[in-house]
Each structure stands twice: as structure tokens, then as C-alpha cells.
Amino acid sequence: MSSLPPWLANLLPILILLGAISLVLARLPKVELGHTDAFRRRRFFNWFPLGMTYAFLYMGRYNLNEATSAMKGHTSNADFGTIFFWGTLVYGCAFLLNGPLTDRLGGRKTILLSAAGSSVANVLMGIVVYKVLTDGWQPPGGIVGTLSFLYAVNMYFQSFGAVSIVKVNASWFHVRERGQLGGVFGILISLGVYFAYDWSRFIAKAAPTYWVFFVPAAILAAFVVVDYFVIRDTPSHTGHPDFDTADASSGESQAGLGVWPVFKKMITNRTIIILMVEFCSGFMRNAIMQWYPKFAKATGIADGFVAANWGMLLCVAGITGGMFAGVISDRVFDSRRGPVSAVLYAGMSVGAVATLFLLGSPALGWTVIFMSLCVIGVHGMLSGTASMDFGGKKNAGLAVGIIDGAVYAGTALQSLLLGRILPAGEVAKDPHNWGNWPLAMLPLSFAGLLLATKVWNARPQSKAAPASGASAVTQTVAAPKTGTGG
């Protein structure tokens, strides 16, 4: 692939992997729920643009990492940690408003709001960087203060993204189909990470840094138009019958619950453990994704294979982990999300221990890629799938908001913590001075493993099921209504 353009050389392995996964999935036995071919086609044209919007929202979120690295002399690693902290703090708290809003307005309207708002925020950040780099302008409160504010605005609108995608898909997918959907969710995250890192790096090398913000803004604006005409909230809005998804809303006739009833419902049973697991996932995911590129640049290995192809390798790892988790959840663990999360957290824990001893080794890059495979698989299972199962399609927006709030509470903690305990300047050039990095990840990886084992048998209880215990729940999930899927 040496004669290919760099962007195509990086994209080709991803396309090959996606093609291979498509072939494998096509050969798996179908879960028969009465869906017609016409319904499946319309469902694809519903979730695919929705999912690609979510992927490019990631590009408009994590482009901050590459932009701050490219702005030499203007922002430091600690500055990046501060900006990212304020953004993730706003993101994590926004579910109190945005979860109920999504349940009330529907995911279609809120994904449009998310893409449009993030597009505008990225344009404003690009303008600030443009004026700083070309005119030497000093914004009010300094560049860190201004970018922190605008990034927080960006992250407020970004917080509608995951809530919207889960809210829409909750009406289109049965519980028995959602494991593979969780894998698709992981693929979308992975593509977004690829766009954010490798495309942003390519843009920063080919054009002034402010284009790292302008390009995703333009792409998101285009998807606002596409989504407006294509995405619909429910099958009935496209002429196909709605159907019983057999999740926690199954059998309920009333409207979705409010913030406190759903929150109380989630923290007074075993699903609170899912929140705690996802807190650990948020810490681990961004401790890996955000700080390995900073480590590589500081220690002089940024031209190494893993660092130079970070986005592409993260994407391949995330796609593999997401689809592994999804297929195993549905096909081996009978649509339970806990067992596969525990397996992946065990892999993360092993990786965290290994990282402690590999700081000066080329094997470090491949170790953190493996850890990324594990954490994206967990995130797809819990935020992308369990939130639908336990919130139900009526409360999916609020449920995923609460779970994503936990993710970004963990993200905010790691951003603030690692931004202050990791080395800077000349000291950062020695990889052995980065020991605090794996030491910070170790307790969270083991805590996530222990917590994931506690929800091994967790599954949603639908109101339509007899109240006679786990066997009744299993019966409801295993024997859905057929013939109503269109």
C-alpha cells in the first residue's frame, strides 16, 4: 500500500475489515421476528445516516486533541486537560435536561439539534484558532478559557448524539437483535475515532490548524440536511407497523417516566452497577485514547507505526471489539450484556498491568490498542444496548443519558487527574517518567471487572411478562410477538 495516498492506505484496512464482518454476519442464522425485506431495507436507511452523523459528531468532539497538539507554543498538555475537562463535565451533566428532552421530542429532532449545534460550535472554535494563529489575537480570558467555553457549548450539543441514536433505534430493534446493534454502535464509535485522529492529523498537516474544526463543521451541516429528509423516529412514521420490542417498556401504556422515577428505578436495582461500570469505562477509554498520542509525541515515537496510524488502528480494534461483543452477547449469552462486559474488562485489566512494564517498549502501542478493543466493546454493550433494554423505548433517551452521564463523569475525572499528574516539558521525554499513567488506570480496570461480574445475569423485565421471576423474563425475551414487524 506504499504507492497509495496516505489517507487511502489508512482507510483500506478498515474497508476490508468491514467487508469481512459483513460477510460473517450475513452467514449467521437470522433471528426471525417477522420483519419483511422492505422493513429491513427501510430500517437500514434509517440507522445508517443516523449512525454516520454520530461518527462525525465524534470527529467534531475529539478533533480537540489533534488541534491542541498542532498549536505549538499556544497550548500544553495541561491546557488540553483543562479544556477537555470542562467539556466532559458539561456533557456528563447535560443528561438531566437532554435525556427527558429526547424522550419528549424524539431522537430525530434531537440528532438534528446535535449536529447543527456542534457544527456551529466547531466553526466558532475554528475562528478563534484562526485569529490566534494569524493575527496573534488574545481572546478574553485567554485561549484556554475561550476554548473551554466553546468546547463546553460543543459538548452540550454533542450530548444529544448518543441519546438520539439509542432513542430512535429502540423503536426499530427487538431485544434479541440489539447485541449486534451494540456491535454496530461500537463500529460507529470506532469510525468516529478514526475520523477524529487520522483525518484531523491529515488536515493539520495539509492545511492550517483551524481547518481541523471547519471540516467536521461542514460535514455535520451536510448531515443535518440528509437526516432531515431520511430519519424517522418509529416504523409507523414510514408506513411500517410498530412492534413489541420486549424491553422494559413492553406492556406499558403510559407515557415515558420523568427524570426522578427513571433515575430512582435505575439506582434502586442492579442496573446501578451498570452506571458504575460505565464510570470506569469512561475513565479507561479516554485515558487510553486521549493520552497515548500525547505520550507518543512527548517521547519522540510519534512516527512509530501505532502512533502514526492511531486512528486507523483504534478503528479496527473498536470494530473488532464491538462486533465480538455484540455477536457473543446475542449468540452465546442469550442477549445478556453482563458476561461479555466482564470478559472484556478482564482483557483490559491484563492490559493495564502489562502497560506498567512496557512504557519503554514498542509493545506498548499494541497493548493499548488491545485495551481499546476491550473498552469500546464494553461501551457499545452498555451505553448502546443495555440502555435500550433497561430504559425501554419510552425512556431510552433518559436511560442512555444517565448511563452516558456516568461515562463522562469518569472521563472528566481522568482528564482533570491525568492532566495534572503526567509529566511535562523535558521530563516527559523519558517514557519511564509516565508511570502515573498506567497506575491511574489499574484500579479502575479492576473495579470495572469486579462490577461487571455482578450483573452477569441482568436482563430487562418487561411489563408484559408474568411476575414469576427470571424464567418469565427469559420466556418473554425468547418468544417475542411475530408478524408485527412489517
Short mmCIF file of C-alpha atoms in Angstrom, two decimals:
data_model
loop_
_atom_site.label_atom_id
_atom_site.label_comp_id
_atom_site.label_asym_id
_atom_site.label_seq_id
_atom_site.Cartn_x
_atom_site.Cartn_y
_atom_site.Cartn_z
CA MET A 1 0.00 0.00 0.00
CA SER A 2 3.08 2.24 -0.12
CA SER A 3 2.09 3.66 -3.55
CA LEU A 4 -1.38 4.64 -2.30
CA PRO A 5 -2.17 8.09 -0.90
CA PRO A 6 -1.75 8.09 2.90
CA TRP A 7 -5.45 8.63 3.59
CA LEU A 8 -6.41 5.69 1.35
CA ALA A 9 -3.72 3.45 2.80
CA ASN A 10 -5.24 4.03 6.24
CA LEU A 11 -8.83 3.66 5.07
CA LEU A 12 -8.29 0.44 3.10
CA PRO A 13 -7.79 -1.90 6.12
CA ILE A 14 -10.97 -0.50 7.67
CA LEU A 15 -12.97 -1.14 4.49
CA ILE A 16 -11.56 -4.67 4.20
CA LEU A 17 -12.46 -5.39 7.84
CA LEU A 18 -15.99 -4.01 7.42
CA GLY A 19 -16.42 -6.17 4.32
CA ALA A 20 -15.25 -9.28 6.17
CA ILE A 21 -17.59 -8.57 9.09
CA SER A 22 -20.49 -8.05 6.70
CA LEU A 23 -19.83 -11.45 5.11
CA VAL A 24 -19.65 -13.17 8.51
CA LEU A 25 -22.86 -11.52 9.74
CA ALA A 26 -24.64 -12.41 6.50
CA ARG A 27 -23.86 -16.08 7.09
CA LEU A 28 -25.06 -16.16 10.70
CA PRO A 29 -28.53 -17.66 11.31
CA LYS A 30 -31.16 -14.95 11.21
CA VAL A 31 -33.19 -14.02 14.30
CA GLU A 32 -36.72 -14.45 12.92
CA LEU A 33 -39.06 -11.78 14.25
CA GLY A 34 -41.44 -11.41 11.32
CA HIS A 35 -39.65 -8.49 9.65
CA THR A 36 -40.14 -8.16 5.91
CA ASP A 37 -37.32 -7.37 3.49
CA ALA A 38 -38.92 -3.98 2.86
CA PHE A 39 -38.85 -3.23 6.59
CA ARG A 40 -35.20 -4.24 6.88
CA ARG A 41 -34.26 -2.02 3.94
CA ARG A 42 -36.09 0.98 5.39
CA ARG A 43 -34.52 0.31 8.80
CA PHE A 44 -31.06 0.36 7.23
CA PHE A 45 -31.75 3.70 5.56
CA ASN A 46 -32.88 4.96 8.96
CA TRP A 47 -29.99 3.90 11.16
CA PHE A 48 -27.12 4.28 8.67
CA PRO A 49 -27.27 8.09 8.21
CA LEU A 50 -28.11 8.39 11.90
CA GLY A 51 -25.03 6.37 12.75
CA MET A 52 -22.75 8.25 10.37
CA THR A 53 -23.92 11.51 11.90
CA TYR A 54 -22.89 10.11 15.26
CA ALA A 55 -19.49 9.10 13.87
CA PHE A 56 -18.84 12.62 12.56
CA LEU A 57 -20.01 14.06 15.87
CA TYR A 58 -17.05 12.14 17.30
CA MET A 59 -14.81 13.86 14.77
CA GLY A 60 -16.17 17.21 15.93
CA ARG A 61 -15.51 16.20 19.54
CA TYR A 62 -12.07 14.58 19.62
CA ASN A 63 -10.53 16.86 16.98
CA LEU A 64 -9.57 18.97 20.00
CA ASN A 65 -6.72 16.56 20.78
CA GLU A 66 -5.01 16.98 17.41
CA ALA A 67 -5.72 20.73 17.30
CA THR A 68 -4.11 21.41 20.67
CA SER A 69 -1.12 19.25 19.74
CA ALA A 70 -0.68 21.19 16.47
CA MET A 71 -0.87 24.61 18.21
CA LYS A 72 2.70 24.50 19.46
CA GLY A 73 3.55 27.35 21.78
CA HIS A 74 -0.12 28.17 22.40
CA THR A 75 -1.49 25.14 24.32
CA SER A 76 0.12 22.49 26.53
CA ASN A 77 -0.99 19.01 27.65
CA ALA A 78 -2.29 20.53 30.87
CA ASP A 79 -4.27 23.09 28.83
CA PHE A 80 -5.79 20.26 26.79
CA GLY A 81 -6.75 18.50 30.03
CA THR A 82 -8.44 21.66 31.32
CA ILE A 83 -10.40 22.31 28.10
CA PHE A 84 -11.42 18.67 27.83
CA PHE A 85 -12.43 18.56 31.50
CA TRP A 86 -14.93 21.43 31.16
CA GLY A 87 -16.38 19.92 28.02
CA THR A 88 -16.85 16.48 29.53
CA LEU A 89 -18.25 17.93 32.74
CA VAL A 90 -20.95 19.75 30.76
CA TYR A 91 -21.57 16.62 28.67
CA GLY A 92 -21.99 14.46 31.76
CA CYS A 93 -24.43 16.85 33.45
CA ALA A 94 -26.47 17.63 30.33
CA PHE A 95 -28.43 14.37 30.56
CA LEU A 96 -30.63 15.93 33.26
CA LEU A 97 -32.06 18.17 30.55
CA ASN A 98 -31.30 16.39 27.30
CA GLY A 99 -32.47 12.89 28.24
CA PRO A 100 -36.05 13.99 29.01
CA LEU A 101 -35.97 16.38 26.02
CA THR A 102 -35.09 13.50 23.71
CA ASP A 103 -37.86 11.32 25.12
CA ARG A 104 -40.30 14.20 24.62
CA LEU A 105 -39.16 15.49 21.21
CA GLY A 106 -37.96 12.21 19.68
CA GLY A 107 -34.49 11.24 18.53
CA ARG A 108 -34.93 12.63 15.02
CA LYS A 109 -35.32 16.22 16.19
CA THR A 110 -32.53 15.97 18.75
CA ILE A 111 -29.97 14.46 16.35
CA LEU A 112 -30.67 17.43 14.06
CA LEU A 113 -30.16 19.76 17.03
CA SER A 114 -26.97 17.93 17.99
CA ALA A 115 -25.36 18.07 14.55
CA ALA A 116 -26.37 21.70 13.94
CA GLY A 117 -25.21 22.91 17.37
CA SER A 118 -21.89 21.06 17.19
CA SER A 119 -21.31 22.40 13.68
CA VAL A 120 -21.75 25.99 14.85
CA ALA A 121 -19.56 25.45 17.93
CA ASN A 122 -16.77 23.98 15.77
CA VAL A 123 -16.97 26.97 13.41
CA LEU A 124 -16.58 29.31 16.39
CA MET A 125 -13.58 27.35 17.74
CA GLY A 126 -12.04 27.45 14.26
CA ILE A 127 -12.48 31.23 14.10
CA VAL A 128 -10.79 31.65 17.49
CA VAL A 129 -7.82 29.48 16.43
CA TYR A 130 -7.63 31.33 13.10
CA LYS A 131 -7.39 34.73 14.81
CA VAL A 132 -4.88 33.47 17.38
CA LEU A 133 -2.57 31.89 14.78
CA THR A 134 -2.81 34.53 12.07
CA ASP A 135 -3.36 37.80 13.98
CA GLY A 136 -1.80 36.97 17.35
CA TRP A 137 -5.15 37.76 18.94
CA GLN A 138 -5.58 37.15 22.66
CA PRO A 139 -9.21 36.20 23.33
CA PRO A 140 -10.97 37.34 26.53
CA GLY A 141 -9.92 35.05 29.38
CA GLY A 142 -7.06 33.69 27.28
CA ILE A 143 -7.16 30.94 24.67
CA VAL A 144 -7.71 28.21 27.28
CA GLY A 145 -10.67 30.00 28.83
CA THR A 146 -12.28 30.79 25.47
CA LEU A 147 -11.79 27.31 24.04
CA SER A 148 -13.04 25.79 27.31
CA PHE A 149 -16.27 27.75 26.99
CA LEU A 150 -16.79 26.98 23.30
CA TYR A 151 -15.85 23.33 23.77
CA ALA A 152 -18.36 23.11 26.62
CA VAL A 153 -21.03 24.51 24.26
CA ASN A 154 -19.97 21.95 21.66
CA MET A 155 -20.22 19.14 24.20
CA TYR A 156 -23.67 20.24 25.32
CA PHE A 157 -24.97 19.69 21.79
CA GLN A 158 -22.80 16.58 21.42
CA SER A 159 -24.59 15.07 24.42
CA PHE A 160 -27.74 14.70 22.31
CA GLY A 161 -25.87 12.32 19.97
CA ALA A 162 -25.81 9.00 21.81
CA VAL A 163 -29.20 9.74 23.40
CA SER A 164 -30.74 10.33 19.96
CA ILE A 165 -29.26 7.26 18.26
CA VAL A 166 -30.41 4.96 21.06
CA LYS A 167 -33.84 6.61 21.27
CA VAL A 168 -34.53 6.11 17.56
CA ASN A 169 -33.13 2.58 17.36
CA ALA A 170 -35.06 1.45 20.45
CA SER A 171 -38.27 1.51 18.38
CA TRP A 172 -36.72 -0.27 15.40
CA PHE A 173 -34.85 -3.20 17.05
CA HIS A 174 -36.09 -6.07 19.23
CA VAL A 175 -34.13 -7.04 22.35
CA ARG A 176 -32.86 -10.16 20.56
CA GLU A 177 -31.40 -8.01 17.75
CA ARG A 178 -29.72 -5.45 19.95
CA GLY A 179 -26.50 -7.29 20.72
CA GLN A 180 -25.38 -6.97 17.11
CA LEU A 181 -26.76 -3.42 17.14
CA GLY A 182 -24.43 -2.76 20.08
CA GLY A 183 -21.63 -4.04 17.87
CA VAL A 184 -22.69 -1.60 15.15
CA PHE A 185 -22.71 1.14 17.80
CA GLY A 186 -19.09 0.20 18.53
CA ILE A 187 -18.28 0.40 14.81
CA LEU A 188 -19.74 3.91 14.63
CA ILE A 189 -17.69 4.99 17.64
CA SER A 190 -14.61 3.47 16.03
CA LEU A 191 -15.16 5.22 12.70
CA GLY A 192 -15.64 8.49 14.58
CA VAL A 193 -12.36 7.96 16.41
CA TYR A 194 -10.64 7.27 13.09
CA PHE A 195 -12.06 10.48 11.61
CA ALA A 196 -11.11 12.45 14.72
CA TYR A 197 -7.49 11.32 14.90
CA ASP A 198 -6.25 10.35 11.44
CA TRP A 199 -8.36 12.74 9.37
CA SER A 200 -7.68 15.58 11.80
CA ARG A 201 -3.95 14.84 11.68
CA PHE A 202 -4.05 14.74 7.87
CA ILE A 203 -5.91 18.06 7.81
CA ALA A 204 -3.47 19.65 10.27
CA LYS A 205 -0.51 18.62 8.07
CA ALA A 206 -2.13 19.68 4.80
CA ALA A 207 -3.74 22.95 5.93
CA PRO A 208 -3.70 25.47 8.80
CA THR A 209 -4.84 24.11 12.16
CA TYR A 210 -8.20 25.88 12.18
CA TRP A 211 -9.39 23.61 9.36
CA VAL A 212 -9.39 20.79 11.93
CA PHE A 213 -12.54 22.49 13.24
CA PHE A 214 -14.01 23.77 9.96
CA VAL A 215 -14.02 20.41 8.13
CA PRO A 216 -16.16 18.45 10.65
CA ALA A 217 -18.41 21.51 10.95
CA ALA A 218 -19.10 21.36 7.20
CA ILE A 219 -19.68 17.59 7.25
CA LEU A 220 -22.11 17.86 10.17
CA ALA A 221 -24.00 20.65 8.39
CA ALA A 222 -24.42 18.35 5.38
CA PHE A 223 -25.76 15.56 7.58
CA VAL A 224 -28.33 17.91 9.09
CA VAL A 225 -29.86 18.13 5.62
CA VAL A 226 -29.64 14.37 4.95
CA ASP A 227 -31.09 13.43 8.36
CA TYR A 228 -34.00 15.84 8.00
CA PHE A 229 -35.25 14.02 4.92
CA VAL A 230 -34.35 10.41 5.81
CA ILE A 231 -34.55 9.67 9.56
CA ARG A 232 -37.87 8.84 11.24
CA ASP A 233 -38.50 8.01 14.91
CA THR A 234 -40.63 4.88 14.54
CA PRO A 235 -41.52 2.30 11.86
CA SER A 236 -45.08 3.65 11.74
CA HIS A 237 -43.75 7.01 10.55
CA THR A 238 -42.51 5.23 7.41
CA GLY A 239 -45.64 3.17 6.75
CA HIS A 240 -44.45 0.02 8.56
CA PRO A 241 -46.26 -1.28 11.67
CA ASP A 242 -44.69 -0.68 15.09
CA PHE A 243 -43.95 -3.85 17.08
CA ASP A 244 -43.30 -5.06 20.61
CA THR A 245 -39.55 -4.78 21.26
CA ALA A 246 -39.77 -6.86 24.51
CA ASP A 247 -37.72 -4.36 26.52
CA ALA A 248 -38.51 -2.68 29.85
CA SER A 249 -41.26 -0.58 28.20
CA SER A 250 -43.06 -3.64 26.82
CA GLY A 251 -46.62 -3.77 28.15
CA GLU A 252 -46.60 -0.17 29.39
CA SER A 253 -49.42 2.00 28.11
CA GLN A 254 -48.48 5.26 29.83
CA ALA A 255 -46.06 7.85 28.55
CA GLY A 256 -42.39 7.81 29.46
CA LEU A 257 -41.47 8.50 33.06
CA GLY A 258 -39.78 11.65 34.34
CA VAL A 259 -36.17 12.15 35.40
CA TRP A 260 -36.53 11.15 39.03
CA PRO A 261 -38.67 8.00 38.52
CA VAL A 262 -36.27 6.64 35.89
CA PHE A 263 -33.20 7.62 37.91
CA LYS A 264 -34.69 6.05 41.06
CA LYS A 265 -35.61 2.93 39.10
CA MET A 266 -32.03 2.61 37.86
CA ILE A 267 -30.26 3.24 41.18
CA THR A 268 -32.53 1.06 43.32
CA ASN A 269 -31.83 -2.17 41.45
CA ARG A 270 -28.83 -3.89 39.92
CA THR A 271 -28.67 -1.53 36.95
CA ILE A 272 -26.87 0.95 39.22
CA ILE A 273 -23.89 -1.36 38.77
CA ILE A 274 -24.04 -0.67 35.01
CA LEU A 275 -23.66 3.03 35.84
CA MET A 276 -20.61 2.26 37.95
CA VAL A 277 -19.11 0.02 35.24
CA GLU A 278 -19.59 2.78 32.67
CA PHE A 279 -17.95 5.31 35.00
CA CYS A 280 -14.89 3.06 34.88
CA SER A 281 -15.28 2.70 31.09
CA GLY A 282 -15.29 6.47 30.63
CA PHE A 283 -12.11 6.79 32.64
CA MET A 284 -10.37 3.92 30.85
CA ARG A 285 -11.47 4.77 27.31
CA ASN A 286 -10.21 8.33 27.36
CA ALA A 287 -7.15 7.59 29.50
CA ILE A 288 -6.12 5.37 26.57
CA MET A 289 -7.41 7.28 23.54
CA GLN A 290 -6.53 10.80 24.59
CA TRP A 291 -3.18 10.25 26.27
CA TYR A 292 -1.32 7.70 24.15
CA PRO A 293 -0.93 10.25 21.30
CA LYS A 294 0.34 12.79 23.85
CA PHE A 295 2.74 10.15 25.23
CA ALA A 296 3.98 9.31 21.73
CA LYS A 297 4.56 12.94 20.78
CA ALA A 298 6.35 13.75 24.05
CA THR A 299 8.63 10.69 23.97
CA GLY A 300 9.55 11.03 20.29
CA ILE A 301 7.78 7.94 18.95
CA ALA A 302 5.04 9.83 17.09
CA ASP A 303 6.36 8.44 13.79
CA GLY A 304 6.13 4.84 15.00
CA PHE A 305 3.57 2.62 13.29
CA VAL A 306 0.99 2.60 16.09
CA ALA A 307 1.23 6.33 16.83
CA ALA A 308 1.28 7.32 13.14
CA ASN A 309 -1.78 5.15 12.43
CA TRP A 310 -3.51 5.68 15.76
CA GLY A 311 -6.96 6.49 14.38
CA MET A 312 -6.96 3.62 11.89
CA LEU A 313 -5.78 1.07 14.48
CA LEU A 314 -8.28 2.33 17.05
CA CYS A 315 -10.99 1.97 14.44
CA VAL A 316 -10.00 -1.60 13.54
CA ALA A 317 -9.76 -2.51 17.23
CA GLY A 318 -13.08 -0.89 18.04
CA ILE A 319 -14.89 -2.56 15.12
CA THR A 320 -13.47 -5.94 16.12
CA GLY A 321 -14.29 -5.47 19.81
CA GLY A 322 -17.76 -4.10 19.13
CA MET A 323 -18.80 -6.90 16.80
CA PHE A 324 -17.22 -9.58 19.02
CA ALA A 325 -19.17 -8.23 21.97
CA GLY A 326 -22.42 -7.95 20.04
CA VAL A 327 -22.37 -11.36 18.41
CA ILE A 328 -21.24 -13.14 21.60
CA SER A 329 -23.90 -11.35 23.66
CA ASP A 330 -26.75 -12.42 21.38
CA ARG A 331 -25.49 -15.82 20.25
CA VAL A 332 -23.69 -17.19 23.31
CA PHE A 333 -25.05 -15.32 26.36
CA ASP A 334 -28.73 -15.19 25.29
CA SER A 335 -28.83 -11.37 24.89
CA ARG A 336 -27.25 -10.71 28.30
CA ARG A 337 -24.77 -7.82 28.30
CA GLY A 338 -23.01 -8.52 31.63
CA PRO A 339 -20.98 -11.63 30.73
CA VAL A 340 -19.33 -10.17 27.64
CA SER A 341 -18.58 -6.95 29.55
CA ALA A 342 -16.84 -8.97 32.25
CA VAL A 343 -14.77 -10.86 29.66
CA LEU A 344 -13.67 -7.60 28.02
CA TYR A 345 -12.88 -5.97 31.37
CA ALA A 346 -10.66 -8.95 32.19
CA GLY A 347 -8.74 -8.16 28.99
CA MET A 348 -8.49 -4.51 29.99
CA SER A 349 -7.15 -5.42 33.42
CA VAL A 350 -4.44 -7.62 31.93
CA GLY A 351 -3.53 -4.81 29.54
CA ALA A 352 -3.33 -2.23 32.34
CA VAL A 353 -0.90 -4.44 34.27
CA ALA A 354 1.20 -5.03 31.15
CA THR A 355 1.31 -1.29 30.37
CA LEU A 356 3.03 -0.64 33.67
CA PHE A 357 6.01 -2.72 32.50
CA LEU A 358 6.02 -1.72 28.81
CA LEU A 359 6.42 2.07 28.93
CA GLY A 360 9.78 1.92 27.15
CA SER A 361 8.84 -0.91 24.79
CA PRO A 362 7.43 -0.87 21.23
CA ALA A 363 4.88 -3.40 22.52
CA LEU A 364 3.17 -0.62 24.49
CA GLY A 365 1.31 0.68 21.45
CA TRP A 366 -0.18 -2.72 20.61
CA THR A 367 -1.12 -3.24 24.25
CA VAL A 368 -3.16 -0.05 24.45
CA ILE A 369 -4.78 -0.90 21.09
CA PHE A 370 -5.92 -4.20 22.61
CA MET A 371 -7.25 -2.33 25.64
CA SER A 372 -9.16 -0.02 23.28
CA LEU A 373 -10.71 -3.07 21.62
CA CYS A 374 -11.97 -4.16 25.02
CA VAL A 375 -13.29 -0.82 26.27
CA ILE A 376 -15.14 0.07 23.05
CA GLY A 377 -16.79 -3.36 23.14
CA VAL A 378 -17.97 -2.73 26.71
CA HIS A 379 -19.20 0.78 25.88
CA GLY A 380 -21.19 -0.48 22.89
CA MET A 381 -22.80 -3.18 25.03
CA LEU A 382 -23.77 -0.95 27.95
CA SER A 383 -24.33 2.57 26.62
CA GLY A 384 -25.50 1.46 23.18
CA THR A 385 -27.54 -1.62 24.11
CA ALA A 386 -28.22 -2.09 27.84
CA SER A 387 -29.57 1.46 28.00
CA MET A 388 -32.22 0.49 25.44
CA ASP A 389 -33.00 -2.77 27.23
CA PHE A 390 -33.43 -1.34 30.73
CA GLY A 391 -34.83 2.07 29.83
CA GLY A 392 -37.22 0.67 27.24
CA LYS A 393 -38.13 2.55 24.08
CA LYS A 394 -40.29 5.03 26.05
CA ASN A 395 -37.50 6.04 28.44
CA ALA A 396 -34.48 5.21 26.26
CA GLY A 397 -33.38 8.82 25.95
CA LEU A 398 -33.22 9.41 29.67
CA ALA A 399 -31.73 5.97 30.39
CA VAL A 400 -28.85 6.40 27.95
CA GLY A 401 -28.40 9.95 29.20
CA ILE A 402 -27.97 8.70 32.75
CA ILE A 403 -25.55 5.97 31.65
CA ASP A 404 -23.63 8.35 29.38
CA GLY A 405 -23.54 10.82 32.26
CA ALA A 406 -21.68 8.18 34.26
CA VAL A 407 -19.30 7.62 31.33
CA TYR A 408 -18.42 11.28 31.13
CA ALA A 409 -18.11 11.65 34.88
CA GLY A 410 -15.32 9.09 34.57
CA THR A 411 -13.97 10.94 31.53
CA ALA A 412 -13.92 14.25 33.38
CA LEU A 413 -12.08 12.67 36.32
CA GLN A 414 -9.35 11.20 34.11
CA SER A 415 -8.98 14.47 32.19
CA LEU A 416 -8.51 16.53 35.33
CA LEU A 417 -6.34 13.91 37.06
CA LEU A 418 -4.02 12.92 34.21
CA GLY A 419 -3.65 16.50 33.02
CA ARG A 420 -2.04 17.25 36.37
CA ILE A 421 -0.08 14.11 37.30
CA LEU A 422 1.55 13.31 33.95
CA PRO A 423 4.96 14.77 33.13
CA ALA A 424 5.51 17.88 31.02
CA GLY A 425 8.45 19.54 29.30
CA GLU A 426 11.85 17.85 29.29
CA VAL A 427 10.82 15.29 31.91
CA ALA A 428 8.10 13.98 29.60
CA LYS A 429 10.67 12.86 27.01
CA ASP A 430 11.62 9.85 29.14
CA PRO A 431 8.86 7.20 28.84
CA HIS A 432 9.71 5.81 32.27
CA ASN A 433 8.52 9.07 33.82
CA TRP A 434 4.99 8.25 32.64
CA GLY A 435 4.42 5.58 35.30
CA ASN A 436 1.48 7.52 36.78
CA TRP A 437 -0.46 6.84 33.58
CA PRO A 438 -0.89 3.04 33.97
CA LEU A 439 -1.02 3.40 37.76
CA ALA A 440 -4.10 5.61 37.37
CA MET A 441 -5.76 3.02 35.08
CA LEU A 442 -5.11 -0.05 37.23
CA PRO A 443 -7.71 0.49 39.99
CA LEU A 444 -10.43 1.48 37.50
CA SER A 445 -9.84 -1.59 35.32
CA PHE A 446 -10.06 -3.98 38.25
CA ALA A 447 -13.10 -2.18 39.68
CA GLY A 448 -14.84 -2.45 36.29
CA LEU A 449 -14.09 -6.18 36.13
CA LEU A 450 -15.47 -6.82 39.61
CA LEU A 451 -18.61 -4.75 38.96
CA ALA A 452 -19.27 -6.39 35.58
CA THR A 453 -19.39 -9.82 37.23
CA LYS A 454 -22.18 -8.52 39.48
CA VAL A 455 -24.56 -8.04 36.51
CA TRP A 456 -23.79 -11.39 34.87
CA ASN A 457 -27.47 -12.41 34.68
CA ALA A 458 -29.08 -8.95 34.37
CA ARG A 459 -31.75 -8.60 31.70
CA PRO A 460 -34.78 -6.32 31.26
CA GLN A 461 -38.12 -7.12 32.89
CA SER A 462 -40.98 -6.20 30.58
CA LYS A 463 -44.37 -5.30 31.99
CA ALA A 464 -45.96 -7.82 29.65
CA ALA A 465 -44.13 -10.69 31.34
CA PRO A 466 -45.59 -12.70 34.22
CA ALA A 467 -44.15 -11.60 37.55
CA SER A 468 -42.80 -15.01 38.39
CA GLY A 469 -39.09 -14.39 38.26
CA ALA A 470 -36.26 -14.87 35.86
CA SER A 471 -37.82 -17.70 33.91
CA ALA A 472 -40.73 -15.45 32.95
CA VAL A 473 -38.34 -12.79 31.73
CA THR A 474 -36.46 -15.32 29.66
CA GLN A 475 -39.71 -16.54 28.15
CA THR A 476 -40.70 -13.01 27.15
CA VAL A 477 -37.35 -12.30 25.52
CA ALA A 478 -37.11 -15.67 23.79
CA ALA A 479 -40.67 -15.70 22.46
CA PRO A 480 -41.44 -12.27 21.00
CA LYS A 481 -44.51 -11.40 19.04
CA THR A 482 -44.03 -12.16 15.36
CA GLY A 483 -45.77 -10.92 12.30
CA THR A 484 -45.98 -7.36 13.61
CA GLY A 485 -42.60 -6.21 12.37
CA GLY A 486 -43.83 -5.25 8.93
#
